[in-house]
Amino acid sequence: MTDYSTLEVPGPTITDLTAPFWEAVSEGRLIIQRCGSCGEAVFYPRALCPHCWADALKWEDASGHGRLKSFSEIWKPGHPGWLPVAPYCVGLVDLAEGPTMLSHIIPADRPVKIGAELVFAPTHAGGRVLPFFKISDQARSST
Amino acid sequence: MRHLSPRAVLTGIGELKPQRRTQGVTTMELLMRVSAEAMTDAAIAPDEVDGLLVAPQVGETPQHVPATVAEYFGMQPTMSNMVDLGGASGPGMIWRAAAAIAAGQCETVLCVIGNHRNDPAPRSPNRNPAREFDTPFGASGANTSYALLMQAHMDAYGCTAEDYASIAAGSRANAQLNEMAIFYGKPASVEDILASPMVASPLHLLEIVMPVAGADAVVVTTAERAKSAPHPPVYLLGAGEKITHRAVSQAPSLTSGPLKPSMERALSQAGMAVTDMDFLSFYDCYTIMVAATIEDAGLAKPGQFGAWLRDNGGMGPDARQPINTHGGQIGFGQPDLAGGMTHVVEAVRQIRGNAPNRQIKGCRTSLVTGNGATMSEAVALVLGGDA
């Protein structure tokens, strides 16, 4: 297993609005906003719903399931703090709720493929818990 | 000419030779030098310039950029603004200049953009969603974002690594015709490109632009005023712009971008088809950007850019529709936000008929594109000369 906990990497620039997200992550939970007016799920956290502009966003537990939309194996990180774990994988996670989030994808023992099933994998990294994802053990065979 | 009413004329151009590093130079110095070159080229005196468009300056002037530039230049424009569209800022300035002239707020606009590259390069603190929700996962920088776009495109259409690398090889080949290019004297084959280090899969080092110091400037004025200019007129015949998102995670599509509607609008305003274009001046921060632009322009079906390039006879001045004859940013270098303006400047040279060593025979029309952030901000221009 890669040890991310000793990495010296930039953490999130948390704001009052996004604090609940990061607090939940630190407890090992993934939460997401949903609009009480139009029903759309929203990520990243916003002040108002970007779909209908209603002031009705509420936090809810996310399923923690997603699908890999694209990925890249990073050999030359943009920040030197990531060098100790390079090459590593980042990917676009198509969350089951609808929105896409970018995250770190924990390597599996098989090649990463677009369409792979992912599950939420909160991980100690650089002095905090980050909402990483990993390839699901119950992966359906890709088409 | 088939166009209905030329909106403005690009009458002067200036371009500094890219430099890998600078020491102790200010961006303001580069901007003033390149502006002087563009005004000399247009035979316009500085006191005849009454419009000024500038771009954000990385790490130098955080606020009041137009006023700071005007003061340094000794100008008092009646219209000024900062255009903040990343790599699309240069092309974005051109139609804004025409619009300001059409609105009667000024007659002659200087569009200028550039950046120094002193050591150490400044790192600006910022606080926005990309900083909070991309960087902590190890995804900082454009390389990751474009790698994600490229992987998605490759996966969707089955394009080969050689297809994408052929764009970088074509750019390098064109750079051998341009003494100003950072890779002049340094050709690279498809094999060289694929043998270069992997930076962020599937993106190799030589498929990425080289950041350089430099600057570009364009003078835009009325058709009436341009009659006394020393060079043949280059008209703005059409323009289109579209902004869709910022972070790659929020992109509506990973394989097609806002350049598609921008190019459609620009061509429609000009009353022309993409196949009418004698020169394609396509924004190229990465090879995938040219691939997506060829397909979004309707030149090739999705995934078929590689076959189209082969049929096109490559990208050089003798190709059926030459692409990025100055070397593109991949061969010329990317002078920060001025990178997008290098595509405008080369189109002006080609339409004027004075592109040294690489003139396209009978070049009358060009489709120019600008692309900012992660296929997020798009501007397309149709430029043309007298028939």
Coordinates of C-alpha atoms in Angstrom, one line a residue:
Chain A
M1 CA 0.0 0.0 0.0
T2 CA 1.2 3.5 -0.8
D3 CA 1.7 5.6 2.2
Y4 CA 0.2 9.0 1.6
S5 CA 0.2 10.2 5.2
T6 CA 3.7 11.6 5.2
L7 CA 3.3 13.6 2.0
E8 CA 3.9 17.3 2.2
V9 CA 1.3 18.5 -0.3
P10 CA -1.1 21.5 -0.4
G11 CA -4.4 20.8 1.2
P12 CA -7.8 22.3 0.4
T13 CA -8.4 26.0 0.8
I14 CA -11.5 25.4 3.0
T15 CA -14.2 28.1 3.2
D16 CA -17.1 28.4 5.6
L17 CA -19.4 27.1 2.9
T18 CA -17.3 24.1 2.1
A19 CA -16.4 23.3 5.7
P20 CA -19.2 20.7 6.2
F21 CA -17.9 18.7 3.3
W22 CA -14.3 18.5 4.7
E23 CA -15.6 17.8 8.2
A24 CA -17.6 14.9 6.9
V25 CA -14.6 13.6 4.9
S26 CA -12.5 13.8 8.1
E27 CA -15.1 11.4 9.7
G28 CA -14.9 9.1 6.6
R29 CA -18.1 10.2 5.0
L30 CA -18.9 11.7 1.6
I31 CA -21.6 14.3 1.5
I32 CA -23.0 16.2 -1.4
Q33 CA -25.4 19.1 -1.9
R34 CA -28.8 18.6 -3.4
C35 CA -31.2 21.4 -4.4
G36 CA -34.6 21.4 -2.6
S37 CA -36.1 23.2 -5.5
C38 CA -35.1 21.5 -8.7
G39 CA -33.8 18.3 -7.2
E40 CA -30.4 18.3 -8.9
A41 CA -27.3 17.1 -7.0
V42 CA -24.4 19.6 -7.0
F43 CA -20.7 19.2 -6.7
Y44 CA -18.5 21.1 -5.9
P45 CA -20.3 22.9 -3.0
R46 CA -22.0 26.2 -4.0
A47 CA -23.9 29.0 -2.4
L48 CA -26.9 28.7 -4.8
C49 CA -28.0 26.0 -7.1
P50 CA -26.2 26.4 -10.5
H51 CA -29.1 24.7 -12.2
C52 CA -32.0 26.9 -11.0
W53 CA -30.3 29.5 -8.8
A54 CA -32.6 28.6 -5.9
D55 CA -31.3 29.2 -2.4
A56 CA -32.2 25.7 -1.4
L57 CA -29.1 23.5 -1.3
K58 CA -29.0 20.9 1.5
W59 CA -26.3 18.5 2.4
E60 CA -27.0 14.8 2.1
D61 CA -25.0 11.6 2.3
A62 CA -23.7 10.5 -1.0
S63 CA -23.7 6.8 -2.0
G64 CA -19.9 6.8 -2.4
H65 CA -20.3 5.0 -5.8
G66 CA -19.1 6.3 -9.1
R67 CA -17.7 5.4 -12.5
L68 CA -14.4 6.5 -14.0
K69 CA -14.9 9.0 -16.8
S70 CA -11.3 9.6 -17.6
F71 CA -7.9 9.2 -15.9
S72 CA -4.2 10.1 -16.1
E73 CA -1.2 8.5 -14.6
I74 CA 0.9 11.4 -13.3
W75 CA 4.7 11.0 -13.8
K76 CA 5.7 14.7 -13.4
P77 CA 3.4 16.2 -10.7
G78 CA 2.5 19.9 -10.8
H79 CA 3.5 20.1 -7.2
P80 CA 6.8 18.6 -6.0
G81 CA 5.2 17.3 -2.8
W82 CA 3.6 14.6 -4.8
L83 CA 6.8 13.2 -6.2
P84 CA 7.3 10.5 -3.6
V85 CA 4.2 8.6 -4.8
A86 CA 4.6 9.3 -8.5
P87 CA 3.5 7.9 -10.8
Y88 CA 0.0 8.0 -9.3
C89 CA -3.5 8.1 -10.8
V90 CA -6.0 11.0 -10.9
G91 CA -9.4 10.6 -12.5
L92 CA -12.8 12.1 -13.1
V93 CA -15.4 10.4 -11.0
D94 CA -18.9 10.4 -12.5
L95 CA -20.7 10.2 -9.1
A96 CA -23.9 8.0 -9.0
E97 CA -25.8 11.2 -7.9
G98 CA -25.0 12.9 -11.2
P99 CA -22.1 15.5 -10.8
T100 CA -18.5 14.8 -11.7
M101 CA -15.6 15.2 -9.2
L102 CA -11.9 15.0 -9.8
S103 CA -10.1 12.8 -7.3
H104 CA -7.1 10.6 -6.6
I105 CA -7.7 7.0 -7.7
I106 CA -6.0 4.4 -5.6
P107 CA -4.2 1.9 -7.7
A108 CA -5.7 -1.5 -8.2
D109 CA -4.0 -4.8 -9.2
R110 CA -5.3 -4.5 -12.7
P111 CA -5.1 -1.8 -15.4
V112 CA -7.2 1.3 -14.9
K113 CA -9.9 1.6 -17.5
I114 CA -12.5 4.3 -18.4
G115 CA -15.9 3.0 -17.2
A116 CA -14.5 1.2 -14.1
E117 CA -16.7 1.1 -11.0
L118 CA -15.3 3.2 -8.2
V119 CA -16.0 3.4 -4.5
F120 CA -15.2 6.2 -2.0
A121 CA -12.0 5.5 -0.1
P122 CA -11.2 8.2 2.5
T123 CA -7.4 8.3 2.9
H124 CA -5.0 9.9 5.3
A125 CA -2.8 12.1 3.1
G126 CA -0.6 15.1 4.0
G127 CA -1.9 15.5 7.5
R128 CA -5.6 15.3 6.7
V129 CA -8.2 12.9 5.3
L130 CA -8.9 13.3 1.6
P131 CA -11.9 11.9 -0.4
F132 CA -10.0 9.5 -2.7
F133 CA -11.7 6.7 -4.7
K134 CA -10.6 3.2 -5.5
I135 CA -11.5 0.7 -8.1
S136 CA -14.4 -1.4 -6.7
D137 CA -13.7 -5.0 -5.9
Q138 CA -17.1 -5.9 -7.3
A139 CA -16.2 -4.3 -10.6
R140 CA -18.4 -5.4 -13.5
S141 CA -16.4 -6.5 -16.4
S142 CA -16.0 -3.6 -18.7
T143 CA -17.7 -3.9 -22.1
Chain B
M1 CA -14.7 38.9 -51.4
R2 CA -17.7 37.0 -50.2
H3 CA -18.0 38.8 -46.8
L4 CA -20.7 41.2 -46.2
S5 CA -19.2 44.1 -44.2
P6 CA -15.6 44.0 -42.9
R7 CA -15.8 45.1 -39.2
A8 CA -12.3 46.3 -38.8
V9 CA -8.8 45.9 -40.2
L10 CA -5.8 44.4 -38.5
T11 CA -3.2 46.9 -39.7
G12 CA -0.1 46.3 -37.5
I13 CA 1.6 43.4 -35.9
G14 CA 4.5 43.0 -33.5
E15 CA 6.1 39.9 -32.0
L16 CA 9.1 39.4 -29.8
K17 CA 11.4 36.4 -30.2
P18 CA 10.5 33.9 -27.4
Q19 CA 13.1 33.4 -24.6
R20 CA 13.3 30.4 -22.3
R21 CA 14.3 32.6 -19.4
T22 CA 14.6 36.3 -18.6
Q23 CA 16.4 38.0 -15.8
G24 CA 15.2 41.3 -14.2
V25 CA 12.9 42.2 -17.1
T26 CA 9.4 43.5 -16.4
T27 CA 6.4 42.6 -18.4
M28 CA 5.7 46.3 -19.0
E29 CA 9.0 46.6 -20.9
L30 CA 8.1 43.7 -23.2
L31 CA 4.7 45.1 -23.8
M32 CA 6.0 48.5 -24.7
R33 CA 8.7 47.1 -27.1
V34 CA 6.2 44.9 -28.9
S35 CA 3.6 47.7 -29.1
A36 CA 6.2 50.0 -30.7
E37 CA 6.9 47.3 -33.3
A38 CA 3.1 46.9 -34.1
M39 CA 2.6 50.7 -34.3
T40 CA 5.6 51.1 -36.6
D41 CA 4.3 48.2 -38.7
A42 CA 0.9 50.0 -39.0
A43 CA 2.6 53.4 -39.5
I44 CA 0.5 54.7 -36.7
A45 CA 1.9 57.1 -34.1
P46 CA 1.3 56.4 -30.4
D47 CA -0.9 59.5 -30.0
E48 CA -3.2 58.1 -32.7
V49 CA -4.0 55.1 -30.6
D50 CA -7.2 55.8 -28.6
G51 CA -8.1 52.2 -27.5
L52 CA -6.1 49.8 -25.4
L53 CA -6.8 46.1 -24.7
V54 CA -4.5 44.2 -22.3
A55 CA -4.5 40.8 -20.5
P56 CA -3.9 39.8 -16.9
Q57 CA -0.3 39.9 -15.9
V58 CA 0.9 36.9 -13.9
G59 CA 2.6 38.0 -10.8
E60 CA 3.2 41.6 -11.7
T61 CA 0.2 44.0 -11.8
P62 CA -2.7 42.5 -9.8
Q63 CA -5.2 45.4 -10.4
H64 CA -5.7 48.4 -12.6
V65 CA -3.8 46.7 -15.4
P66 CA -5.1 48.9 -18.3
A67 CA -4.3 52.1 -16.4
T68 CA -0.9 50.9 -15.4
V69 CA -0.1 50.0 -19.0
A70 CA -1.5 53.3 -20.4
E71 CA 0.5 55.3 -17.9
Y72 CA 3.7 53.4 -18.7
F73 CA 3.1 53.9 -22.5
G74 CA 2.2 57.6 -22.0
M75 CA -1.2 57.0 -23.5
Q76 CA -4.7 58.3 -22.6
P77 CA -7.1 56.0 -24.3
T78 CA -10.8 56.6 -24.5
M79 CA -11.5 52.9 -24.3
S80 CA -9.5 50.3 -22.3
N81 CA -10.2 46.9 -20.8
M82 CA -8.5 43.7 -19.6
V83 CA -9.4 40.6 -21.5
D84 CA -9.2 37.5 -19.3
L85 CA -9.8 34.5 -21.4
G86 CA -6.6 32.5 -20.9
G87 CA -5.2 31.4 -24.2
A88 CA -8.2 32.9 -26.0
S89 CA -7.4 36.4 -24.7
G90 CA -5.5 37.4 -27.8
P91 CA -8.2 36.5 -30.4
G92 CA -10.8 37.8 -27.8
M93 CA -9.2 41.2 -28.0
I94 CA -9.5 41.4 -31.8
W95 CA -13.3 41.3 -32.0
R96 CA -13.6 43.5 -28.9
A97 CA -11.5 46.1 -30.6
A98 CA -13.7 46.0 -33.6
A99 CA -16.8 46.2 -31.4
A100 CA -15.4 49.3 -29.6
I101 CA -14.6 50.9 -32.9
A102 CA -18.1 50.1 -34.2
A103 CA -19.6 51.6 -31.0
G104 CA -17.9 54.8 -31.8
Q105 CA -15.8 54.8 -28.6
C106 CA -12.4 54.9 -30.4
E107 CA -10.9 54.5 -33.8
T108 CA -7.6 52.7 -33.4
V109 CA -7.1 50.0 -30.8
L110 CA -3.8 48.5 -29.6
C111 CA -4.2 44.9 -28.4
V112 CA -1.1 43.8 -26.4
I113 CA -0.2 40.8 -24.4
G114 CA 2.9 39.2 -23.0
N115 CA 4.9 38.1 -20.0
H116 CA 8.4 37.9 -18.6
R117 CA 9.8 34.7 -17.3
N118 CA 12.2 35.7 -14.6
D119 CA 13.6 33.2 -12.1
P120 CA 12.1 32.4 -9.7
A121 CA 8.7 32.3 -11.4
P122 CA 6.0 33.7 -9.1
R123 CA 3.4 31.4 -7.6
S124 CA 0.3 33.3 -6.9
P125 CA -1.9 32.2 -4.0
N126 CA -5.4 31.6 -5.1
R127 CA -8.6 30.5 -3.5
N128 CA -11.2 29.1 -5.9
P129 CA -13.0 25.8 -6.5
A130 CA -10.2 24.4 -8.7
R131 CA -7.7 25.1 -5.9
E132 CA -9.9 23.4 -3.3
F133 CA -11.1 20.5 -5.3
D134 CA -8.4 19.6 -7.9
T135 CA -5.0 20.5 -6.4
P136 CA -5.4 18.5 -3.1
F137 CA -5.7 15.3 -5.2
G138 CA -2.4 15.8 -7.0
A139 CA -3.9 17.3 -10.1
S140 CA -2.5 20.8 -10.2
G141 CA -1.6 22.3 -13.5
A142 CA -2.9 22.1 -17.1
N143 CA -1.0 18.9 -17.9
T144 CA -3.3 16.8 -15.8
S145 CA -6.4 18.4 -17.3
Y146 CA -5.4 17.9 -20.9
A147 CA -4.2 14.4 -20.2
L148 CA -7.7 13.6 -18.9
L149 CA -9.2 15.2 -22.1
M150 CA -6.8 13.2 -24.3
Q151 CA -7.4 9.9 -22.5
A152 CA -11.2 10.3 -22.9
H153 CA -10.8 11.2 -26.6
M154 CA -8.4 8.3 -27.2
D155 CA -10.7 5.9 -25.4
A156 CA -13.9 7.1 -27.2
Y157 CA -12.5 6.9 -30.7
G158 CA -9.6 4.5 -30.6
C159 CA -7.1 7.0 -31.9
T160 CA -3.4 6.0 -31.7
A161 CA -0.6 7.7 -29.8
E162 CA 1.0 8.2 -33.3
D163 CA -2.1 10.2 -34.5
Y164 CA -1.6 12.8 -31.7
A165 CA 2.2 12.8 -32.0
S166 CA 1.9 13.6 -35.7
I167 CA 0.6 17.0 -34.7
A168 CA 3.7 17.8 -32.6
A169 CA 5.9 16.5 -35.4
G170 CA 4.1 18.7 -37.9
S171 CA 4.5 21.7 -35.6
R172 CA 8.2 21.0 -35.2
A173 CA 8.6 20.7 -39.0
N174 CA 6.9 24.1 -39.4
A175 CA 9.2 25.6 -36.7
Q176 CA 12.1 24.8 -38.9
L177 CA 10.8 27.5 -41.3
N178 CA 10.7 30.1 -38.6
E179 CA 13.9 31.5 -37.2
M180 CA 11.9 33.1 -34.3
A181 CA 10.7 29.7 -33.0
I182 CA 12.2 28.3 -29.8
F183 CA 12.6 24.9 -31.6
Y184 CA 14.1 26.3 -34.8
G185 CA 16.9 23.9 -35.8
K186 CA 15.4 21.2 -33.6
P187 CA 13.0 19.0 -35.6
A188 CA 11.3 16.0 -33.9
S189 CA 9.8 13.0 -35.5
V190 CA 6.8 11.0 -34.3
E191 CA 9.2 8.5 -32.9
D192 CA 11.1 11.2 -31.0
I193 CA 7.9 12.5 -29.5
L194 CA 6.7 9.1 -28.4
A195 CA 10.1 8.4 -26.9
S196 CA 10.0 11.6 -24.8
P197 CA 9.2 11.1 -21.1
M198 CA 5.6 10.5 -20.1
V199 CA 4.4 13.5 -18.1
A200 CA 0.8 12.6 -17.5
S201 CA -0.4 9.6 -19.5
P202 CA -1.1 9.6 -22.4
L203 CA 0.7 12.9 -22.7
H204 CA 4.4 12.9 -23.6
L205 CA 6.8 15.8 -22.8
L206 CA 7.1 16.8 -26.5
E207 CA 3.3 17.0 -26.9
I208 CA 3.3 20.0 -24.5
V209 CA 4.1 23.6 -25.2
M210 CA 7.3 25.0 -23.9
P211 CA 6.6 28.1 -21.7
V212 CA 8.7 31.1 -22.8
A213 CA 8.9 34.8 -22.2
G214 CA 7.6 36.9 -25.1
A215 CA 4.9 39.3 -26.3
D216 CA 2.6 40.0 -29.2
A217 CA 0.7 43.0 -30.3
V218 CA -1.9 43.8 -33.0
V219 CA -3.2 47.2 -34.1
V220 CA -6.9 47.2 -35.1
T221 CA -8.4 50.2 -36.9
T222 CA -11.2 51.3 -39.3
A223 CA -11.2 50.3 -42.9
E224 CA -11.1 54.0 -43.8
R225 CA -8.0 54.6 -41.6
A226 CA -6.3 51.4 -42.9
K227 CA -6.3 52.8 -46.5
S228 CA -3.1 54.7 -45.7
A229 CA -1.4 51.7 -44.0
P230 CA 1.8 50.3 -45.6
H231 CA 0.5 46.7 -45.8
P232 CA -2.4 45.1 -47.6
P233 CA -5.5 45.1 -45.4
V234 CA -6.5 42.1 -43.3
Y235 CA -10.2 42.3 -42.4
L236 CA -12.0 40.8 -39.4
L237 CA -14.8 39.0 -41.3
G238 CA -16.4 37.1 -38.4
A239 CA -16.0 36.2 -34.8
G240 CA -17.4 33.7 -32.3
E241 CA -17.0 33.2 -28.6
K242 CA -18.2 30.7 -26.0
I243 CA -17.3 30.0 -22.4
T244 CA -18.5 26.8 -20.7
H245 CA -16.7 26.0 -17.5
R246 CA -13.3 26.3 -15.7
A247 CA -12.3 23.0 -14.1
V248 CA -12.0 19.9 -16.2
S249 CA -14.4 18.1 -13.7
Q250 CA -17.1 20.5 -14.8
A251 CA -16.6 20.2 -18.6
P252 CA -19.9 19.4 -20.4
S253 CA -17.9 17.2 -22.8
L254 CA -14.4 15.7 -22.6
T255 CA -14.1 15.2 -26.4
S256 CA -15.6 18.4 -27.9
G257 CA -15.4 21.9 -26.7
P258 CA -16.8 25.4 -27.0
L259 CA -14.7 26.1 -30.1
K260 CA -17.4 24.2 -32.0
P261 CA -20.1 26.9 -31.7
S262 CA -17.5 29.7 -31.8
M263 CA -16.1 28.5 -35.1
E264 CA -19.7 28.0 -36.5
R265 CA -20.6 31.6 -35.5
A266 CA -17.4 33.1 -36.9
L267 CA -17.8 31.3 -40.2
S268 CA -21.5 32.1 -40.5
Q269 CA -20.8 35.8 -39.9
A270 CA -18.2 35.6 -42.7
G271 CA -20.5 33.7 -44.9
M272 CA -17.9 31.1 -45.5
A273 CA -17.2 27.4 -44.9
V274 CA -14.2 25.9 -43.1
T275 CA -13.1 24.4 -46.4
D276 CA -12.8 27.9 -47.8
M277 CA -10.0 28.6 -45.3
D278 CA -6.6 28.9 -46.9
F279 CA -4.9 28.8 -43.5
L280 CA -5.9 27.1 -40.2
S281 CA -4.3 28.9 -37.3
F282 CA -5.4 26.5 -34.5
Y283 CA -4.6 27.1 -30.8
D284 CA -2.3 24.3 -29.7
C285 CA -1.3 24.1 -26.1
Y286 CA -1.3 20.3 -26.4
T287 CA -1.7 18.0 -29.4
I288 CA -5.2 17.0 -28.3
M289 CA -6.3 20.6 -28.7
V290 CA -5.5 20.6 -32.4
A291 CA -7.1 17.1 -32.8
A292 CA -10.4 18.3 -31.1
T293 CA -10.4 21.5 -33.1
I294 CA -10.0 19.7 -36.5
E295 CA -13.0 17.6 -35.5
D296 CA -15.1 20.4 -34.0
A297 CA -14.5 22.5 -37.1
G298 CA -16.1 19.7 -39.1
L299 CA -13.0 19.0 -41.1
A300 CA -13.0 15.4 -39.9
K301 CA -15.5 13.1 -38.2
P302 CA -14.8 12.6 -34.4
G303 CA -11.8 10.4 -34.0
Q304 CA -10.7 10.8 -37.7
F305 CA -8.3 13.8 -37.3
G306 CA -5.3 11.5 -37.9
A307 CA -6.6 10.3 -41.2
W308 CA -7.6 13.8 -42.2
L309 CA -4.1 15.1 -41.4
R310 CA -2.5 12.4 -43.6
D311 CA -5.0 13.2 -46.5
N312 CA -4.2 16.9 -45.9
G313 CA -0.5 16.3 -46.6
G314 CA 0.5 17.2 -43.1
M315 CA 0.5 20.8 -41.7
G316 CA 3.2 22.6 -43.7
P317 CA 2.7 25.5 -46.1
D318 CA 2.3 23.1 -49.0
A319 CA -0.5 21.1 -47.3
R320 CA -4.0 21.3 -48.7
Q321 CA -5.0 23.4 -45.7
P322 CA -1.8 24.4 -43.9
I323 CA -1.9 24.5 -40.1
N324 CA 0.2 26.6 -37.7
T325 CA 2.9 27.6 -40.2
H326 CA 4.8 29.6 -37.5
G327 CA 5.4 26.3 -35.7
G328 CA 2.3 26.6 -33.5
Q329 CA 2.9 27.1 -29.9
I330 CA 4.3 23.6 -29.7
G331 CA 7.1 24.6 -32.1
F332 CA 7.3 28.4 -31.5
G333 CA 6.9 28.4 -27.7
Q334 CA 4.1 29.6 -25.6
P335 CA 4.8 33.2 -24.4
D336 CA 2.2 32.9 -21.6
L337 CA -1.2 34.4 -22.5
A338 CA 0.4 35.9 -25.7
G339 CA 0.5 32.3 -27.0
G340 CA -3.0 32.8 -28.5
M341 CA -2.0 36.0 -30.2
T342 CA 0.8 34.3 -32.1
H343 CA -1.9 32.5 -34.1
V344 CA -3.4 35.9 -35.0
V345 CA -0.1 37.4 -36.0
E346 CA 0.8 34.5 -38.2
A347 CA -2.6 34.7 -40.0
V348 CA -2.0 38.4 -40.7
R349 CA 1.5 37.6 -42.1
Q350 CA 0.1 34.9 -44.3
I351 CA -2.8 37.0 -45.7
R352 CA -0.5 39.9 -46.3
G353 CA 1.6 37.5 -48.3
N354 CA 4.8 38.1 -46.4
A355 CA 5.4 35.1 -44.2
P356 CA 9.1 34.5 -44.6
N357 CA 10.2 31.0 -45.8
R358 CA 6.8 29.6 -45.4
Q359 CA 4.3 31.7 -47.4
I360 CA 1.2 29.8 -48.4
K361 CA 0.4 30.4 -52.1
G362 CA -2.6 32.7 -52.6
C363 CA -3.5 32.8 -49.0
R364 CA -6.6 35.0 -48.7
T365 CA -8.5 33.6 -45.7
S366 CA -7.7 32.2 -42.3
L367 CA -9.6 30.6 -39.4
V368 CA -7.9 31.5 -36.1
T369 CA -8.8 29.9 -32.8
G370 CA -8.0 30.7 -29.2
N371 CA -8.6 28.3 -26.3
G372 CA -8.4 29.1 -22.6
A373 CA -8.2 27.0 -19.4
T374 CA -9.3 23.3 -20.0
M375 CA -11.1 23.6 -23.3
S376 CA -13.2 26.2 -21.4
E377 CA -12.9 29.6 -23.1
A378 CA -13.1 29.7 -26.9
V379 CA -12.7 32.4 -29.5
A380 CA -12.7 31.9 -33.2
L381 CA -12.0 34.6 -35.9
V382 CA -12.2 34.6 -39.6
L383 CA -9.7 36.9 -41.2
G384 CA -9.5 37.7 -44.9
G385 CA -7.7 40.0 -47.4
D386 CA -8.8 41.6 -50.6
A387 CA -9.5 39.1 -53.3

